[in-house]
Amino acid sequence: MLPKRALGATDLRVSVLGFGASPLGGVFGERVPVERATDAVHEAFAHGVNLFDTSPFYGVTESERVLGGALRGLERDDYVLASKVGRYDADEFDFSAARVERSVRESMQRLGTRRLDIVQCHDVEFAPDPTQIADETLPALARLRDEGLVGAIGLTGLPLDVYRRALERTAVHVDVALSYCHYCLNDTSLVDSGTLEELRAGGLGVINAAPVAMGLLTERGPPAWHPAPPELRRRCAEAARVCRERFDCDIAQLALQFALREERVASTLVGVDSRDTLERNLAACNAPVNEAALDAVRATLQPVHNVTWPSGTAKA
Ligand code: NAD
């Protein structure tokens, strides 16, 4: 069984490997039928995965619907269900209090639950006014937390300064921060920038998402929409080739193993689209790390280390 860790100062304990459900919305390719999702979700749960993360944005509500169907039959108190508010499509954002309250209720309906354990503001760098998250969105979530509809509340985004900006301004206690693509083989800026320690010092639980960098660190490569610049894509493809040809090793599994070494992160969320992906990731959790492959891959990626891409509105 996978070990669990405390999520910051909340009373939630989450598995070190979490189930990222964005692929269930068809984000990385074809749509995932409920039967295939159910198979993956139940298998994950049987191995001790208890954190399931989704959003109304993923597949424009499809991920929540499919995950809700797949979770049926599991004891509700035995898993931690996380969703988000504020982002509804690639270019559709609404962080207003009214939308937050409606959104949480709609998510609960799609997920077939009467409470959400975690709700986070989704990609806050896209808020039209940077003060809105601190002054309106988080207070709206805090009211839902007071009512007991929501357990913990949090922030997600790509630029690492979004947390500090919101936390310095808001009067609300924030429980969780989710960072993505900033603690993986090619990018360790979550740690290098001091953000991980800063968040933990503030009592927040930290979730690290996308250990295979949204497909960059896979043999299949990233989807067409991936925002990485060409040189980063090229280096990652080269690293995948080096890993396979010189070490007969799968870069995705190595990437997950690397991310899991950071024990100050409460949970690492990897996208799962099938039992096959899940099993490969569970196998990686239990296998020894190929240190020679790790060194070679990191050397290949060194010229693009911590290279990222812009995200959000100019004002945020
Ligand atoms: P990821 O890096 O975890 O996975 C990317 C793709 O690689 C997916 O298609 C996945 O199925 C596939 N994959 C995973 N393991 C693999 C393996 N061993 N071999 C081959 N392919 C493999 O990226 P992600 O899914 O975007 O991130 C994980 C989860 O984190 C998401 O599902 C979502 O729940 C969350 N997330 C949140 C935010 C946010 O809040 N802003 C951003 C990114 C991710």
Tab-separated table of C-alpha atoms in Angstrom, residues 21-278:
chain	number	residue	atom	x	y	z
A	21	ALA	CA	-8.197	13.019	-13.510
A	22	SER	CA	-7.687	15.566	-16.287
A	23	PRO	CA	-7.066	12.722	-18.791
A	24	LEU	CA	-10.576	11.454	-17.939
A	25	GLY	CA	-11.842	14.609	-19.660
A	26	GLY	CA	-10.028	13.647	-22.868
A	27	VAL	CA	-7.420	16.373	-22.339
A	28	PHE	CA	-4.553	14.231	-23.670
A	29	GLY	CA	-6.335	12.454	-26.513
A	30	GLU	CA	-9.464	10.428	-26.979
A	31	ARG	CA	-12.321	10.431	-24.472
A	32	VAL	CA	-12.125	7.844	-21.721
A	33	PRO	CA	-15.214	5.632	-21.314
A	34	VAL	CA	-16.584	5.359	-17.760
A	35	GLU	CA	-15.801	1.600	-17.658
A	36	ARG	CA	-12.107	2.230	-18.376
A	37	ALA	CA	-12.012	5.050	-15.843
A	38	THR	CA	-13.767	2.890	-13.240
A	39	ASP	CA	-11.215	0.142	-13.755
A	40	ALA	CA	-8.320	2.584	-13.231
A	41	VAL	CA	-9.918	4.367	-10.256
A	42	HIS	CA	-10.769	1.150	-8.398
A	43	GLU	CA	-7.338	-0.320	-9.071
A	44	ALA	CA	-5.704	2.877	-7.794
A	45	PHE	CA	-7.855	2.836	-4.671
A	46	ALA	CA	-7.002	-0.828	-4.046
A	47	HIS	CA	-3.316	0.120	-4.001
A	48	GLY	CA	-3.811	2.934	-1.508
A	49	VAL	CA	-4.291	5.948	-3.801
A	50	ASN	CA	-6.839	8.081	-1.931
A	51	LEU	CA	-6.472	11.532	-3.558
A	52	PHE	CA	-8.487	12.181	-6.732
A	53	ASP	CA	-8.124	15.581	-8.413
A	54	THR	CA	-10.378	17.072	-11.073
A	55	SER	CA	-11.827	20.395	-12.276
A	56	PRO	CA	-14.834	21.622	-14.276
A	57	PHE	CA	-12.240	22.811	-16.826
A	58	TYR	CA	-10.981	19.323	-17.758
A	59	GLY	CA	-12.918	18.334	-20.861
A	60	VAL	CA	-15.407	21.115	-20.001
A	61	THR	CA	-17.014	19.135	-17.117
A	62	GLU	CA	-16.391	15.697	-18.721
A	63	SER	CA	-13.626	14.750	-16.233
A	64	GLU	CA	-15.878	15.450	-13.224
A	65	ARG	CA	-18.720	13.453	-14.769
A	66	VAL	CA	-16.531	10.447	-15.609
A	67	LEU	CA	-14.679	10.536	-12.268
A	68	GLY	CA	-18.003	10.786	-10.413
A	69	GLY	CA	-19.213	7.660	-12.211
A	70	ALA	CA	-15.922	5.844	-11.615
A	71	LEU	CA	-15.916	6.575	-7.861
A	72	ARG	CA	-19.355	5.045	-7.389
A	73	GLY	CA	-19.182	2.065	-5.084
A	74	LEU	CA	-16.215	3.326	-3.080
A	75	GLU	CA	-16.837	4.385	0.522
A	76	ARG	CA	-17.000	8.198	0.449
A	77	ASP	CA	-15.049	8.701	3.690
A	78	ASP	CA	-12.165	6.598	2.360
A	79	TYR	CA	-11.021	8.980	-0.376
A	80	VAL	CA	-10.131	12.659	-0.682
A	81	LEU	CA	-11.949	14.393	-3.533
A	82	ALA	CA	-10.492	17.617	-4.927
A	83	SER	CA	-11.931	19.956	-7.544
A	84	LYS	CA	-11.517	23.583	-8.538
A	85	VAL	CA	-13.321	26.829	-9.332
A	86	GLY	CA	-12.664	29.757	-11.644
A	87	ARG	CA	-11.545	28.109	-14.887
A	88	TYR	CA	-14.162	26.614	-17.185
A	89	ASP	CA	-12.526	26.409	-20.617
A	90	ALA	CA	-9.234	27.381	-22.282
A	91	ASP	CA	-10.302	31.035	-22.345
A	92	GLU	CA	-13.186	31.062	-19.905
A	93	PHE	CA	-12.503	32.319	-16.399
A	94	ASP	CA	-14.834	33.596	-13.685
A	95	PHE	CA	-13.469	34.055	-10.172
A	96	SER	CA	-16.500	35.959	-8.852
A	97	ALA	CA	-18.089	34.915	-5.540
A	98	ALA	CA	-21.431	34.144	-7.201
A	99	ARG	CA	-19.788	31.817	-9.741
A	100	VAL	CA	-17.691	30.125	-7.023
A	101	GLU	CA	-20.795	29.229	-5.033
A	102	ARG	CA	-22.657	27.936	-8.094
A	103	SER	CA	-19.587	26.112	-9.382
A	104	VAL	CA	-19.009	24.132	-6.187
A	105	ARG	CA	-22.620	22.949	-6.126
A	106	GLU	CA	-22.483	21.983	-9.814
A	107	SER	CA	-19.229	20.067	-9.262
A	108	MET	CA	-20.754	18.192	-6.319
A	109	GLN	CA	-23.696	17.195	-8.474
A	110	ARG	CA	-21.494	15.930	-11.319
A	111	LEU	CA	-19.269	14.077	-8.862
A	112	GLY	CA	-22.229	12.601	-6.978
A	113	THR	CA	-21.136	13.885	-3.574
A	114	ARG	CA	-22.493	16.137	-0.835
A	115	ARG	CA	-19.100	17.598	0.039
A	116	LEU	CA	-15.743	18.288	-1.582
A	117	ASP	CA	-12.649	17.686	0.545
A	118	ILE	CA	-10.515	20.238	-1.333
A	119	VAL	CA	-11.526	23.101	-3.637
A	120	GLN	CA	-8.854	25.257	-5.238
A	121	CYS	CA	-8.912	28.441	-7.323
A	122	HIS	CA	-7.863	27.155	-10.742
A	123	ASP	CA	-4.967	28.983	-12.468
A	124	VAL	CA	-5.233	32.240	-10.559
A	125	GLU	CA	-2.794	34.060	-12.863
A	126	PHE	CA	-5.736	34.391	-15.255
A	127	ALA	CA	-7.877	36.451	-12.872
A	128	PRO	CA	-8.594	39.751	-14.658
A	129	ASP	CA	-7.749	41.655	-11.486
A	130	PRO	CA	-5.017	40.125	-9.293
A	131	THR	CA	-6.734	41.337	-6.103
A	132	GLN	CA	-9.956	39.448	-6.894
A	133	ILE	CA	-8.568	36.082	-5.756
A	134	ALA	CA	-7.563	37.453	-2.345
A	135	ASP	CA	-10.554	39.720	-1.786
A	136	GLU	CA	-13.435	37.804	-3.358
A	137	THR	CA	-12.699	34.237	-4.516
A	138	LEU	CA	-10.954	32.955	-1.387
A	139	PRO	CA	-13.506	34.572	0.981
A	140	ALA	CA	-16.309	32.895	-1.024
A	141	LEU	CA	-14.576	29.531	-0.665
A	142	ALA	CA	-13.985	30.176	3.042
A	143	ARG	CA	-17.745	30.688	3.524
A	144	LEU	CA	-18.392	27.298	1.894
A	145	ARG	CA	-15.735	25.838	4.198
A	146	ASP	CA	-17.568	27.347	7.199
A	147	GLU	CA	-20.815	25.759	5.952
A	148	GLY	CA	-19.084	22.375	5.753
A	149	LEU	CA	-19.622	21.909	1.991
A	150	VAL	CA	-15.885	22.202	1.406
A	151	GLY	CA	-13.039	20.829	3.547
A	152	ALA	CA	-9.841	22.600	2.540
A	153	ILE	CA	-9.347	25.521	0.157
A	154	GLY	CA	-6.390	26.393	-2.028
A	155	LEU	CA	-4.651	28.005	-4.958
A	156	THR	CA	-3.263	26.631	-8.205
A	157	GLY	CA	-1.248	28.292	-10.948
A	158	LEU	CA	1.884	28.047	-13.053
A	159	PRO	CA	3.925	31.153	-12.064
A	160	LEU	CA	5.405	30.536	-8.644
A	161	ASP	CA	4.760	34.049	-7.371
A	162	VAL	CA	0.959	33.691	-7.546
A	163	TYR	CA	0.749	32.113	-4.098
A	164	ARG	CA	2.689	34.828	-2.289
A	165	ARG	CA	0.646	37.570	-3.970
A	166	ALA	CA	-2.661	36.077	-2.868
A	167	LEU	CA	-1.503	34.963	0.577
A	168	GLU	CA	0.007	38.344	1.465
A	169	ARG	CA	-3.242	40.108	0.677
A	170	THR	CA	-6.048	37.794	1.742
A	171	ALA	CA	-7.638	37.767	5.176
A	172	VAL	CA	-8.603	34.127	4.691
A	173	HIS	CA	-6.707	31.071	5.927
A	174	VAL	CA	-5.597	29.037	2.900
A	175	ASP	CA	-4.930	25.319	3.385
A	176	VAL	CA	-3.365	24.033	0.161
A	177	ALA	CA	-1.283	25.059	-2.850
A	178	LEU	CA	-1.011	23.020	-6.049
A	179	SER	CA	1.990	23.658	-8.277
A	180	TYR	CA	2.482	21.969	-11.635
A	181	CYS	CA	5.408	21.396	-14.023
A	182	HIS	CA	7.805	22.960	-11.498
A	183	TYR	CA	9.102	19.867	-9.791
A	184	CYS	CA	10.049	17.324	-12.417
A	185	LEU	CA	13.211	16.153	-14.207
A	186	ASN	CA	13.531	19.314	-16.310
A	187	ASP	CA	12.312	21.903	-13.802
A	188	THR	CA	12.932	22.058	-10.054
A	189	SER	CA	12.024	25.713	-9.566
A	190	LEU	CA	9.391	24.900	-6.937
A	191	VAL	CA	12.300	24.054	-4.643
A	192	ASP	CA	15.043	26.266	-6.169
A	193	SER	CA	12.937	29.429	-5.781
A	194	GLY	CA	12.271	28.705	-2.090
A	195	THR	CA	8.520	28.517	-2.803
A	196	LEU	CA	8.052	25.021	-1.384
A	197	GLU	CA	9.624	25.986	1.944
A	198	GLU	CA	7.779	29.308	2.050
A	199	LEU	CA	4.406	27.618	1.545
A	200	ARG	CA	5.141	24.976	4.141
A	201	ALA	CA	6.306	27.598	6.617
A	202	GLY	CA	2.917	29.271	6.125
A	203	GLY	CA	1.239	25.997	7.132
A	204	LEU	CA	0.034	25.071	3.639
A	205	GLY	CA	0.060	21.545	2.311
A	206	VAL	CA	1.787	21.390	-1.072
A	207	ILE	CA	0.693	19.200	-3.985
A	208	ASN	CA	3.070	18.730	-6.925
A	209	ALA	CA	1.217	18.004	-10.164
A	210	ALA	CA	2.331	16.793	-13.588
A	211	PRO	CA	5.557	14.887	-12.785
A	212	VAL	CA	5.839	13.925	-16.463
A	213	ALA	CA	5.438	17.612	-17.362
A	214	MET	CA	2.056	17.166	-19.092
A	215	GLY	CA	3.543	14.638	-21.505
A	216	LEU	CA	6.962	16.210	-22.197
A	217	LEU	CA	8.644	13.417	-20.247
A	218	THR	CA	6.989	10.499	-22.032
A	219	GLU	CA	7.985	8.419	-25.045
A	220	ARG	CA	4.722	9.435	-26.755
A	221	GLY	CA	5.572	13.121	-26.301
A	222	PRO	CA	3.334	16.061	-25.390
A	223	PRO	CA	-0.054	16.865	-26.943
A	224	ALA	CA	-0.227	19.519	-29.679
A	225	TRP	CA	-1.583	22.154	-27.248
A	226	HIS	CA	1.421	21.832	-24.906
A	227	PRO	CA	2.831	25.341	-24.323
A	228	ALA	CA	6.520	24.358	-23.986
A	229	PRO	CA	8.950	26.215	-26.273
A	230	PRO	CA	10.513	24.162	-29.129
A	231	GLU	CA	13.969	23.716	-27.570
A	232	LEU	CA	12.462	22.326	-24.349
A	233	ARG	CA	10.330	19.895	-26.375
A	234	ARG	CA	13.365	18.858	-28.401
A	235	ARG	CA	15.536	18.231	-25.336
A	236	CYS	CA	12.809	16.220	-23.616
A	237	ALA	CA	12.376	14.026	-26.714
A	238	GLU	CA	16.144	13.545	-26.784
A	239	ALA	CA	16.144	12.633	-23.066
A	240	ALA	CA	13.392	10.045	-23.660
A	241	ARG	CA	15.472	8.521	-26.448
A	242	VAL	CA	18.653	8.421	-24.320
A	243	CYS	CA	16.735	6.798	-21.481
A	244	ARG	CA	15.301	4.062	-23.708
A	245	GLU	CA	18.282	3.409	-26.008
A	246	ARG	CA	21.088	3.550	-23.450
A	247	PHE	CA	19.318	2.239	-20.358
A	248	ASP	CA	16.185	0.443	-21.641
A	249	CYS	CA	14.321	2.635	-19.225
A	250	ASP	CA	10.991	4.488	-19.557
A	251	ILE	CA	11.469	8.220	-18.979
A	252	ALA	CA	7.933	8.617	-17.585
A	253	GLN	CA	8.612	6.113	-14.815
A	254	LEU	CA	11.985	7.698	-14.077
A	255	ALA	CA	10.322	11.130	-13.981
A	256	LEU	CA	7.759	9.948	-11.457
A	257	GLN	CA	10.453	8.375	-9.287
A	258	PHE	CA	12.398	11.637	-9.346
A	259	ALA	CA	9.365	13.672	-8.267
A	260	LEU	CA	8.481	11.242	-5.494
A	261	ARG	CA	11.882	11.776	-3.885
A	262	GLU	CA	10.752	15.216	-2.674
A	263	GLU	CA	9.221	14.230	0.659
A	264	ARG	CA	8.179	17.765	1.623
A	265	VAL	CA	5.490	17.496	-1.051
A	266	ALA	CA	2.350	15.920	0.438
A	267	SER	CA	1.249	14.239	-2.790
A	268	THR	CA	2.450	13.992	-6.390
A	269	LEU	CA	-0.465	14.042	-8.832
A	270	VAL	CA	0.047	12.077	-12.023
A	271	GLY	CA	-2.467	12.022	-14.862
A	272	VAL	CA	-4.120	8.619	-15.279
A	273	ASP	CA	-6.147	7.606	-18.318
A	274	SER	CA	-6.215	3.820	-17.894
A	275	ARG	CA	-5.264	0.882	-15.707
A	276	ASP	CA	-2.159	0.442	-17.864
A	277	THR	CA	-0.833	3.954	-17.070
A	278	LEU	CA	-1.691	3.454	-13.433
